[in-house]
Short mmCIF file of C-alpha atoms and ligand atoms in Angstrom, two decimals:
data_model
loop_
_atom_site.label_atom_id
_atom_site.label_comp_id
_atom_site.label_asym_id
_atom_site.label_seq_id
_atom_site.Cartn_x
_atom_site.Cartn_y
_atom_site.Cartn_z
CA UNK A 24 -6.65 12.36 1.95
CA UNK A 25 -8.35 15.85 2.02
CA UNK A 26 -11.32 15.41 -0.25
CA UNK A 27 -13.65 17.77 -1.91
CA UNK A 28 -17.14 16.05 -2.76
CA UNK A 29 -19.44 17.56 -4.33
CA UNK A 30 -23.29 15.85 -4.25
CA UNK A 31 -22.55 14.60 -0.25
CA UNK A 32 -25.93 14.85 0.76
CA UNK A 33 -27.43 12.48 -1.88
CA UNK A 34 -28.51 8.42 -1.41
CA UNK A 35 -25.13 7.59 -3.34
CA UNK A 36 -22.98 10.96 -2.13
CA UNK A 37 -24.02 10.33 1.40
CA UNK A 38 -22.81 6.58 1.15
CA UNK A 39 -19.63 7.47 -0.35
CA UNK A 40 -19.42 10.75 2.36
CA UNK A 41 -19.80 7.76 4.85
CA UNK A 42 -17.13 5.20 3.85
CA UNK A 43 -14.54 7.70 3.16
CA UNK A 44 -14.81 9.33 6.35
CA UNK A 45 -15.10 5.34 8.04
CA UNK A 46 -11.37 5.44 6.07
CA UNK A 47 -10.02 7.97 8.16
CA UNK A 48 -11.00 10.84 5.09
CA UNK A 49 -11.39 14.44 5.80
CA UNK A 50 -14.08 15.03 3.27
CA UNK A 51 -15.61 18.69 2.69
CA UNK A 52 -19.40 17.68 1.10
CA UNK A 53 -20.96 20.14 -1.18
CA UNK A 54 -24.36 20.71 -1.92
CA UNK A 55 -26.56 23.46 -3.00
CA UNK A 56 -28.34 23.55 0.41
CA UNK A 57 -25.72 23.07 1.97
CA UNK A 58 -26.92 19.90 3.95
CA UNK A 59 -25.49 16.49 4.11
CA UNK A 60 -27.04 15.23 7.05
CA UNK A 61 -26.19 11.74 6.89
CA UNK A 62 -22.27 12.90 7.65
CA UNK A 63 -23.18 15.89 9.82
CA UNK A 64 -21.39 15.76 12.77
CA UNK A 65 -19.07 12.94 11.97
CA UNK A 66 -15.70 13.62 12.22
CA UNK A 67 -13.84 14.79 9.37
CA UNK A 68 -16.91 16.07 8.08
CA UNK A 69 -17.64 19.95 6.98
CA UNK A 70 -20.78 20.74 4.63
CA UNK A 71 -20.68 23.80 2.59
CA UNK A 72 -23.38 25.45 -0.09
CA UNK A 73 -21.98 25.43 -3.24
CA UNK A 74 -22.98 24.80 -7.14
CA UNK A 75 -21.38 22.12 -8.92
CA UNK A 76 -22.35 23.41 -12.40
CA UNK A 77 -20.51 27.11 -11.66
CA UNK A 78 -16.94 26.90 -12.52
CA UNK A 79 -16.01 29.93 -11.04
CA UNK A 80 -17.57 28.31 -7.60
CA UNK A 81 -15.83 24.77 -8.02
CA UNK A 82 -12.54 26.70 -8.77
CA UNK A 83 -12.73 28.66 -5.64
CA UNK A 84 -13.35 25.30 -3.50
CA UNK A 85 -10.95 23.03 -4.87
CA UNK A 86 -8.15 25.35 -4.48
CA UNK A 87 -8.56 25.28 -0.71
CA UNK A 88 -6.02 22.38 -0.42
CA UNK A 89 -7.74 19.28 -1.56
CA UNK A 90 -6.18 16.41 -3.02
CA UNK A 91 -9.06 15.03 -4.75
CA UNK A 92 -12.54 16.21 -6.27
CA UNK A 93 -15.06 13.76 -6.05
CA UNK A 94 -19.09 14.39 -7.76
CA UNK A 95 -22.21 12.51 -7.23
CA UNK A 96 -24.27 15.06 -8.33
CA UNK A 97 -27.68 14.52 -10.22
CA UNK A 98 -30.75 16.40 -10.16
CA UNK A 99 -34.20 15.70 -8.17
CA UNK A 100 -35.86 12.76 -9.90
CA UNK A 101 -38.90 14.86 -11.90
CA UNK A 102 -38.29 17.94 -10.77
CA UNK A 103 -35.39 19.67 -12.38
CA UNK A 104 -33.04 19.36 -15.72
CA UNK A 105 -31.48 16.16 -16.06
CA UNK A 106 -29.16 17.87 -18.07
CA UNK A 107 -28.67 20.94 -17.00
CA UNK A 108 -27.48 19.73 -14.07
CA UNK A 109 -25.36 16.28 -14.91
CA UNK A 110 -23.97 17.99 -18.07
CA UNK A 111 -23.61 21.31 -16.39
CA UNK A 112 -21.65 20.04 -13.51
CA UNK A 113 -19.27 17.91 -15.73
CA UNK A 114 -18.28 21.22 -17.56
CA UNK A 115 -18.39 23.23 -14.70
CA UNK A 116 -16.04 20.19 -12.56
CA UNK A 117 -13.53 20.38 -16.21
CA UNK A 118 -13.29 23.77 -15.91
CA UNK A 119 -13.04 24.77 -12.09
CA UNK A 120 -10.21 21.93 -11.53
CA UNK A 121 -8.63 22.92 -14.78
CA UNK A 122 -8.51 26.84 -13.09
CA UNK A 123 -7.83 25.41 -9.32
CA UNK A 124 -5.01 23.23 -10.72
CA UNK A 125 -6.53 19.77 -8.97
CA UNK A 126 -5.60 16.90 -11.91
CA UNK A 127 -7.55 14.46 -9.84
CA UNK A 128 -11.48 13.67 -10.39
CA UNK A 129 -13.58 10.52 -9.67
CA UNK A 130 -17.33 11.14 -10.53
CA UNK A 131 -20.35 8.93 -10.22
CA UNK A 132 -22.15 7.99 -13.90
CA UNK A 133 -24.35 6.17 -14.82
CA UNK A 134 -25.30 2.36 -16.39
CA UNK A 135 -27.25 3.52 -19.96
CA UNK A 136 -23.80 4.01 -21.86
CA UNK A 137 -22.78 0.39 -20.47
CA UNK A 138 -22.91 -2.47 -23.05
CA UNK A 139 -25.16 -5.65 -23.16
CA UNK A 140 -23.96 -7.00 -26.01
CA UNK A 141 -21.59 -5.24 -28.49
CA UNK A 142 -22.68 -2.39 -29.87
CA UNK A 143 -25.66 -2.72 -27.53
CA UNK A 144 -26.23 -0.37 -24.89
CA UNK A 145 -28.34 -0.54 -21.58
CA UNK A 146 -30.34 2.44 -22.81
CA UNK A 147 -31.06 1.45 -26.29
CA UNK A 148 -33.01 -1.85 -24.50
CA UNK A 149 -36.78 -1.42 -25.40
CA UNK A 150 -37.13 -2.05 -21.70
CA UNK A 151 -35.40 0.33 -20.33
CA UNK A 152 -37.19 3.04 -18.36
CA UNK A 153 -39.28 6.09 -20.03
CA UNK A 154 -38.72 7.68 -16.70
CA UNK A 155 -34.59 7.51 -16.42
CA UNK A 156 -34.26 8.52 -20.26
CA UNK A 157 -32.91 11.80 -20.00
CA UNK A 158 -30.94 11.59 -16.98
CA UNK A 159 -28.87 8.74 -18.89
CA UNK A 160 -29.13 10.56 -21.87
CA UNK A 161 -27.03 13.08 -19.87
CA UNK A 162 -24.90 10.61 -18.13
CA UNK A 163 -23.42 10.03 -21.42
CA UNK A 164 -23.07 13.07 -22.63
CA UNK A 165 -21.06 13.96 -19.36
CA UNK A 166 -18.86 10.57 -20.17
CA UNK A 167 -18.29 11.73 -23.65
CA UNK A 168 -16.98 15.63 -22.18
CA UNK A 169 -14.83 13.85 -19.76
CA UNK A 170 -12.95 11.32 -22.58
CA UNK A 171 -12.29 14.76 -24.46
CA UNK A 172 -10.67 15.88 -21.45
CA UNK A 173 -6.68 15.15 -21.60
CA UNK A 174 -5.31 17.66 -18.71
CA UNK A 175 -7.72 15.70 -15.73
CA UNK A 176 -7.08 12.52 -13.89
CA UNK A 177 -10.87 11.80 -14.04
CA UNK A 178 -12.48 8.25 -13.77
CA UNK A 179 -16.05 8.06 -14.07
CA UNK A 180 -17.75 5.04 -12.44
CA UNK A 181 -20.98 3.97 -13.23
CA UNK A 182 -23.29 2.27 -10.72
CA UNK A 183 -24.76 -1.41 -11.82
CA UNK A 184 -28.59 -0.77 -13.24
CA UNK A 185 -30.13 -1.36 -9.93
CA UNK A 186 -28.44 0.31 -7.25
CA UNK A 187 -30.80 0.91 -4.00
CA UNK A 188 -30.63 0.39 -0.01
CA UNK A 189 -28.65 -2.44 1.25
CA UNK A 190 -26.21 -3.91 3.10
CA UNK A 191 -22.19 -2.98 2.65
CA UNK A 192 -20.84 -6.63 1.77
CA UNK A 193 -17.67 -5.24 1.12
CA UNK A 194 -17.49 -7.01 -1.98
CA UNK A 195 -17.99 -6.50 -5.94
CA UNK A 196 -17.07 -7.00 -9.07
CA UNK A 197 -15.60 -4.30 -11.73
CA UNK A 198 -15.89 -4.10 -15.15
CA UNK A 199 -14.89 -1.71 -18.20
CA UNK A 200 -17.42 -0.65 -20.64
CA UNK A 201 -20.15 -4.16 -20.36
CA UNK A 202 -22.45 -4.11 -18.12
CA UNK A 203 -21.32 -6.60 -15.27
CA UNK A 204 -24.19 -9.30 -14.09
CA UNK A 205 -24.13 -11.69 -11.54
CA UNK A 206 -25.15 -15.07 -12.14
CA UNK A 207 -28.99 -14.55 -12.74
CA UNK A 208 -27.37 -12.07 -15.15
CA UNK A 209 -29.19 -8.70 -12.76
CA UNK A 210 -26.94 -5.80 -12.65
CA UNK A 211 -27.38 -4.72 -9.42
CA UNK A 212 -25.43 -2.97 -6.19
CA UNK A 213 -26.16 -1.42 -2.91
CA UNK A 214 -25.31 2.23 -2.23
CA UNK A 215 -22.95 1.12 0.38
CA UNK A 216 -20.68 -1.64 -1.50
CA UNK A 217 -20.48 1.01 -4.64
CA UNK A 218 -19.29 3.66 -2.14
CA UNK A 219 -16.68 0.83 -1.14
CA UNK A 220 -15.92 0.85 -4.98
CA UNK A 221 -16.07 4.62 -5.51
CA UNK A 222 -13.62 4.67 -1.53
CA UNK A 223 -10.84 2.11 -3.52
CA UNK A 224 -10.74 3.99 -6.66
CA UNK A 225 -10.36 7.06 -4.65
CA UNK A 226 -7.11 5.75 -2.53
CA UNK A 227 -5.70 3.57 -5.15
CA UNK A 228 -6.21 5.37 -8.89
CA UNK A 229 -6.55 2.29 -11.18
CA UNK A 230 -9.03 3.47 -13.39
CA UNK A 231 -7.60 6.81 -14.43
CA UNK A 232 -9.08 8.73 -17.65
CA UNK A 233 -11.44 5.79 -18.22
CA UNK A 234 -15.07 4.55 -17.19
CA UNK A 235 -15.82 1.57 -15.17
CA UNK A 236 -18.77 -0.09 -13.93
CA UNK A 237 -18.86 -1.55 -10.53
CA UNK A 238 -21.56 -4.31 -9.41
CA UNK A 239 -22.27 -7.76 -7.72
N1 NAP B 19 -28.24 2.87 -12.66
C1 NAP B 19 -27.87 4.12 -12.90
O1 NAP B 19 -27.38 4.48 -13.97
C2 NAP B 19 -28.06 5.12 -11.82
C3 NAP B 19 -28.85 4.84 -10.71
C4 NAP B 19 -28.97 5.81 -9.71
C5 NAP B 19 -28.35 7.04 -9.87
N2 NAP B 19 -27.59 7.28 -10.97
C6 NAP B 19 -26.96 8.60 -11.20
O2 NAP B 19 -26.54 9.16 -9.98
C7 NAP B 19 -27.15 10.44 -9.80
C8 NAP B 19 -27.30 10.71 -8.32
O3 NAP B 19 -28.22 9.80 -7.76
P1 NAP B 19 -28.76 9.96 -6.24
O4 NAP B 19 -29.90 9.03 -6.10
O5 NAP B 19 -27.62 9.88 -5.26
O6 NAP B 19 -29.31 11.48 -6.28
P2 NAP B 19 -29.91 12.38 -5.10
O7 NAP B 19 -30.25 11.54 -3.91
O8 NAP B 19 -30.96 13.23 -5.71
O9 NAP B 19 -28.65 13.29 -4.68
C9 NAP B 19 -28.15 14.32 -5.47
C10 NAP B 19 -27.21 15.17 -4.61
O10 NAP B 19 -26.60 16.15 -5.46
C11 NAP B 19 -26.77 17.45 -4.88
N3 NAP B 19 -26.80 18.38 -6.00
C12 NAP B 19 -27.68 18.44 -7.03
N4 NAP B 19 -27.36 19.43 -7.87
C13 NAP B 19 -26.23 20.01 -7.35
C14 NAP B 19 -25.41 21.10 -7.77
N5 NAP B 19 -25.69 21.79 -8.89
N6 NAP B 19 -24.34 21.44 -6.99
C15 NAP B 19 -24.06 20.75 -5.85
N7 NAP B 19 -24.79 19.69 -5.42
C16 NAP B 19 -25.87 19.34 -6.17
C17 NAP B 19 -28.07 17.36 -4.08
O11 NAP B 19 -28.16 18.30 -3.03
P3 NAP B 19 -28.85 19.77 -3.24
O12 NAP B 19 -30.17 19.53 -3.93
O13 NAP B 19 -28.95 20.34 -1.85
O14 NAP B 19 -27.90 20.54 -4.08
C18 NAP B 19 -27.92 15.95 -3.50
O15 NAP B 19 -27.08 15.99 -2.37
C19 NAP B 19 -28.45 10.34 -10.61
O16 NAP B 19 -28.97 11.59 -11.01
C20 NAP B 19 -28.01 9.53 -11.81
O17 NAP B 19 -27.39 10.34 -12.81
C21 NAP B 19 -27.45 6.36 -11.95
#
């Protein structure tokens, strides 16, 4: 597939950049710099400066013949708007593929909206992290734009609560909207194995219009 992703140079973006290309992807990454080192020079691989919260901008790339718009956007931990930038780019990703006429959109989330218990939420815990707040504050209010949005094959796929370094087992586990826990009940996944995750939904669409979570 020709894909259009948007956040490649990023710890999860890069790891999904990686395992589509590994696929035999052509993948276009997009980031405001306009660097994606980790795929530089791989085959398949073009970087290109571009804004994922400017619709006009995501219009104008994803008409260039892509099949698929992927995001894994977010802003630098501490130093910008969590939500100008998660919430922006989900309005700006509606938009732009709504002008560009690309129906399908897989975008990286995030755990807080995910359920512990019912009714529960990871982000209502008393435990959860002063530090994350508003970024999952704005992961939800992206999820909550995108179930709005009827004329978009979107899925939106949120990593476990810990997701960090590791090795690609090739293996997890997918859920709907609770939180999925191994047996020591952690949530947890490497960058590589989600990519995996994010890579399947990508080639086989069984998630469309709804949120999953993907973990060990
Ligand atoms: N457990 C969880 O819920 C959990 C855990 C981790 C991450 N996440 C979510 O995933 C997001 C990404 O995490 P990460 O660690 O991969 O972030 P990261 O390493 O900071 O990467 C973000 C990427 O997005 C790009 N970017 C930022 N704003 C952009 C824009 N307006 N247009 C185009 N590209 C843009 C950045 O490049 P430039 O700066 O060059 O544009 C960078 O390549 C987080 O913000 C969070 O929402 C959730």
């Amino acid at each position: 597939m020709n894909i259009l992703l948007f956040g490649a140079g990023g710890n999860i973006g890069s790891a999904i950049a990686g395992e589509l290309l590994s696929r035999g992807h052509t993948v276009t990454g997009v980031t405001r710099s306009g660097k994606a080192e980790a795929a530089e020079g791989r085959a398949g691989f073009t970087a290109v400066a571009g804004d994922a919260t400017d619709a006009a901008t995501v219009a104008r790339l994803s008409a260039q013949g892509y099949d698929l718009v992927a995001s894994a956007v977010g802003p630098r931990v501490g130093a910008e708007d969590d939500r100008k930038i998660i919430v922006g780019a989900a309005k700006a990703l509606i938009e732009g593929l709504t002008r560009s006429g690309v129906r399908r959109l897989v975008v990286l989330g995030g755990a807080g909206s995910l359920e512990t218990a019912p009714g529960v939420r990871v982000i209502d815990s008393p435990h959860f992290p002063e530090m994350w707040k508003n970024n999952a504050l704005a992961q939800i209010e992206a999820l909550g734009l995108y179930r709005e949005t009827t004329g978009l094959d979107w899925t939106f796929i949120s990593p476990a609560k810990l997701i960090e370094a590791g090795e690609r087992t090739g293996s997890y586990r997918k859920g709907g909207e609770q939180l999925v826990v191994d047996a020591e009940g952690n949530s947890r996944i490497s960058y590589a194995d989600y990519a995996v995750a994010f890579a399947d939904e990508v080639e086989q669409s069984n998630a469309v219009q709804s949120r999953i979570n993907v973990a060990y």
